[in-house]
Short mmCIF file of N, CA and C in Angstrom, two decimals:
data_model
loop_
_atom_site.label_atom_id
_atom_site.label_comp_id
_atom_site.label_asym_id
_atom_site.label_seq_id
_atom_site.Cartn_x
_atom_site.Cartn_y
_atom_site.Cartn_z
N UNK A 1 155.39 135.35 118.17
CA UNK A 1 155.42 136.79 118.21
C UNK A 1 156.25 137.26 119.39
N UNK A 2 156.75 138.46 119.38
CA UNK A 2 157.27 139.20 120.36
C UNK A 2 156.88 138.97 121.87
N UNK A 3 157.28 138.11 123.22
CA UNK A 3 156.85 138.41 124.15
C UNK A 3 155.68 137.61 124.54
N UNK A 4 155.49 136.53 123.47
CA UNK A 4 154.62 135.38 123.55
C UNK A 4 155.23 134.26 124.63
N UNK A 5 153.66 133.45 125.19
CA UNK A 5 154.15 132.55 126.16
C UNK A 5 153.24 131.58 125.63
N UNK A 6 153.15 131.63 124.66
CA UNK A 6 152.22 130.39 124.02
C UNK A 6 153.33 128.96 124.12
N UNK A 7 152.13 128.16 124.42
CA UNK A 7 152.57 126.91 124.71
C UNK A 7 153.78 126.42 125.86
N UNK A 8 153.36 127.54 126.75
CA UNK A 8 154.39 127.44 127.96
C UNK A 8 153.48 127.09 129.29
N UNK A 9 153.98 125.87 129.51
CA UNK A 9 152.91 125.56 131.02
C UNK A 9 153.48 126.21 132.13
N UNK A 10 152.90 127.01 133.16
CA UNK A 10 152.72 128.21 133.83
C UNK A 10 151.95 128.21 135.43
N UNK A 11 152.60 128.44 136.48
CA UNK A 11 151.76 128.57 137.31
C UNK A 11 150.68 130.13 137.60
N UNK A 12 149.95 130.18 138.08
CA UNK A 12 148.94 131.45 138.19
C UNK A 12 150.33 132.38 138.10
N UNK A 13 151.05 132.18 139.55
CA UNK A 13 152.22 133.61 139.91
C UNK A 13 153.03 133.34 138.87
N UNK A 14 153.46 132.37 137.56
CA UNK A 14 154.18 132.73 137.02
C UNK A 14 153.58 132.97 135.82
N UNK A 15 152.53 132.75 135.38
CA UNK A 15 151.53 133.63 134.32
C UNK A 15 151.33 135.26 134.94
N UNK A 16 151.02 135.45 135.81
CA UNK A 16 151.32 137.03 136.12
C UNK A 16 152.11 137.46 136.07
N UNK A 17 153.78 136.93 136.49
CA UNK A 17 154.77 137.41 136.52
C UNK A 17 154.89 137.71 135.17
N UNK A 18 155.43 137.40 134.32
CA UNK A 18 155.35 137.26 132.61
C UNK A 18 154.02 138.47 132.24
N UNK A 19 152.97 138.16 132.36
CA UNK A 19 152.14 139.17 131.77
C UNK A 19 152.26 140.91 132.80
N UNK A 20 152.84 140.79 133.80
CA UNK A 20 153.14 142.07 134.40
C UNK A 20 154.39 143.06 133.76
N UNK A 21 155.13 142.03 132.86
CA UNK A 21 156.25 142.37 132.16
C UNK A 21 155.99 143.11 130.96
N UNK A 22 154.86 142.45 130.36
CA UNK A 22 154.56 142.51 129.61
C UNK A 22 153.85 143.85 129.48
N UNK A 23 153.24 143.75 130.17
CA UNK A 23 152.12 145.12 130.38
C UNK A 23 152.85 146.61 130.89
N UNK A 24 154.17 146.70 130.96
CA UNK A 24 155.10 147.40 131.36
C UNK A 24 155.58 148.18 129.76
N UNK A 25 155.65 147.26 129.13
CA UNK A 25 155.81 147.50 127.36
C UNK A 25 154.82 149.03 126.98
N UNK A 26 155.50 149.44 126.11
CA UNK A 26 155.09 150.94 125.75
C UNK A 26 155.11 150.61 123.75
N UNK A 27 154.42 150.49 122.82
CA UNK A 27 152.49 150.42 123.47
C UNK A 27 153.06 148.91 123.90
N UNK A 28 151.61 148.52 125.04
CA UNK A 28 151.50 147.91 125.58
C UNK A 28 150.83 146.76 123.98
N UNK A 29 151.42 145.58 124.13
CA UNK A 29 150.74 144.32 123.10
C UNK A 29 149.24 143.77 123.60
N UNK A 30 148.57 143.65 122.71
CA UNK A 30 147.51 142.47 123.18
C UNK A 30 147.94 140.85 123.67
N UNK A 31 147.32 141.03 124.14
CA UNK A 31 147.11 139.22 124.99
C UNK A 31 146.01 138.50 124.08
N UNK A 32 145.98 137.41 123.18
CA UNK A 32 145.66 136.93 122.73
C UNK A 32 145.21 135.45 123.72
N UNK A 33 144.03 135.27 123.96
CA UNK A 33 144.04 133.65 124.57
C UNK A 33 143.20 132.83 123.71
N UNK A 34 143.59 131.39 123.57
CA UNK A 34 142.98 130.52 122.62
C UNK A 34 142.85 129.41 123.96
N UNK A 35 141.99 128.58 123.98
CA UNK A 35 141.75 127.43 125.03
C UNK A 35 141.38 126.37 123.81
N UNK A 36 142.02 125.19 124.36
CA UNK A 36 141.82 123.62 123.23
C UNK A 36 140.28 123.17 123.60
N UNK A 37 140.26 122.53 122.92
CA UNK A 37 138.95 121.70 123.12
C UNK A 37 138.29 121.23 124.37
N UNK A 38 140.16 121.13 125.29
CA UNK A 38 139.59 120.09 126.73
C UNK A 38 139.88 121.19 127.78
N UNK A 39 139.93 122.60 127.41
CA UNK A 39 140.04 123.74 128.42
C UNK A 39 138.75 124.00 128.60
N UNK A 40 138.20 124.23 130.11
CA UNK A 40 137.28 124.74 130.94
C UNK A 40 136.99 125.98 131.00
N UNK A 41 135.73 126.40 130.83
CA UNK A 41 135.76 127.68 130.66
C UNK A 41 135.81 128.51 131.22
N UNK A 42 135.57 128.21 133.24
CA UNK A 42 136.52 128.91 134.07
C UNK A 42 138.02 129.03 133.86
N UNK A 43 138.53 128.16 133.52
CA UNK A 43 140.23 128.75 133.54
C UNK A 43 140.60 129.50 132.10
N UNK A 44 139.97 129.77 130.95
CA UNK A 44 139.80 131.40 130.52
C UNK A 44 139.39 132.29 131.14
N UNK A 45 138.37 132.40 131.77
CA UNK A 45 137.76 133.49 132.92
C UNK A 45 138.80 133.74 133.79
N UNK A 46 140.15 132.52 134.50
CA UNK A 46 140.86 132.68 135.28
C UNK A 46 141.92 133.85 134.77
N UNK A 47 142.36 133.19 133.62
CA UNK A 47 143.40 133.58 132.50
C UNK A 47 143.42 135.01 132.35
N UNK A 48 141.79 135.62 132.16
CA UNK A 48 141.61 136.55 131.85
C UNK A 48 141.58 137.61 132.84
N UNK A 49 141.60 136.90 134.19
CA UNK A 49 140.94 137.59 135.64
C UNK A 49 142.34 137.99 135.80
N UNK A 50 144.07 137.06 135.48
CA UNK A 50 144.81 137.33 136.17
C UNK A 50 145.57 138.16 135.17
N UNK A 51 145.22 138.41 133.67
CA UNK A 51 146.09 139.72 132.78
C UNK A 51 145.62 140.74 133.01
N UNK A 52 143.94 140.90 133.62
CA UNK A 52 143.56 142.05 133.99
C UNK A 52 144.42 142.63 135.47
N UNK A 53 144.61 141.69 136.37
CA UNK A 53 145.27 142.23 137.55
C UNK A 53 146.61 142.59 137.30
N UNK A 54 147.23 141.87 136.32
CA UNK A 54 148.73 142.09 136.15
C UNK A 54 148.77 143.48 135.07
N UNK A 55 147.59 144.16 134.47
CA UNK A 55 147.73 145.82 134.29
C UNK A 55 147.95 145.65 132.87
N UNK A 56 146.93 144.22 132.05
CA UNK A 56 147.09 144.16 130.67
C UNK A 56 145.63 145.02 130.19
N UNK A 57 145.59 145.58 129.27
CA UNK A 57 144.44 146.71 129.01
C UNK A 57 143.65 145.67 128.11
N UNK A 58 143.98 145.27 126.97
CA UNK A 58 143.86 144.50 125.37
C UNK A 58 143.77 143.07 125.55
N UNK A 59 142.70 142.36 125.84
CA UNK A 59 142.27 141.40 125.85
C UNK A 59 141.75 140.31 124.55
N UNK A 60 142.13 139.60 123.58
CA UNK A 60 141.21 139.45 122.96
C UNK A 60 141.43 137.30 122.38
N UNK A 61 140.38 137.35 121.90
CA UNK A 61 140.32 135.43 122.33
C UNK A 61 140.05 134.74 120.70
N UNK A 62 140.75 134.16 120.71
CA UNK A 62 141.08 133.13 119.37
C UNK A 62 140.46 132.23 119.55
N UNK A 63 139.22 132.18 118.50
CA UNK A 63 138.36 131.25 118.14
C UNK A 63 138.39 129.80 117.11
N UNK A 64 139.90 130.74 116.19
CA UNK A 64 139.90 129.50 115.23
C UNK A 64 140.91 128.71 116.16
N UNK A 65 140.36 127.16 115.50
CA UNK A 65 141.73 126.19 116.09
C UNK A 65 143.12 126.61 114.99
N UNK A 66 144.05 126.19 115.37
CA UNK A 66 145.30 126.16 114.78
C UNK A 66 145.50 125.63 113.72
N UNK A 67 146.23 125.23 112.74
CA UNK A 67 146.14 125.28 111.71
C UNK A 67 146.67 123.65 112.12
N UNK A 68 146.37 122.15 111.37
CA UNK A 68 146.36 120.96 111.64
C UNK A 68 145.65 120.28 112.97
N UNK A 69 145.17 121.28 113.53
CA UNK A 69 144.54 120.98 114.88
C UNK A 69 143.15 119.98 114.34
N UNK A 70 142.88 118.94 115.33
CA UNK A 70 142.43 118.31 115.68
C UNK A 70 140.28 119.03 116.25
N UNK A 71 139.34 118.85 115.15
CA UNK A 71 138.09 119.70 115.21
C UNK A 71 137.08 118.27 115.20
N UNK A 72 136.49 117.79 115.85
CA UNK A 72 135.59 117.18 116.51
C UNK A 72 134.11 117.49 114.91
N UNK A 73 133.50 116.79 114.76
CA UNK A 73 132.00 117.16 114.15
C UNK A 73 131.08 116.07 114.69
#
């Protein structure tokens, strides 16, 4: 999609940098976050701590896995 950073490895300042850009956009897009299986659930809380500072309004979190992804039972 438009302005996506999916699947881009990122430091904190350069995940803000990017989502401050973003949030500059008129309407402003949602931020979509999905975390894999072996993501911690502080670093969504992080994720989420640093689109809120960078002035993203629209938060919202992808539950399904991806389509061929790899689901544990």
């Amino acid at each position: 999609s438009k302005g996506a950073i999916t699947g881009k490895k990122s430091t904190e300042e350069q995940l803000a940098q990017r989502l401050a850009v973003q949030a500059r956009i008129t309407p402003q897009p949602e931020v979509h976050i999905r975390g894999d299986l072996m993501t911690e659930y502080y670093q969504v809380g992080r994720v989420v701590e640093i689109a809120q500072k960078a002035g993203i309004l629209k938060i919202g979190f992808i539950t399904k896995a991806p389509p061929g992804s790899f689901v544990r039972k």
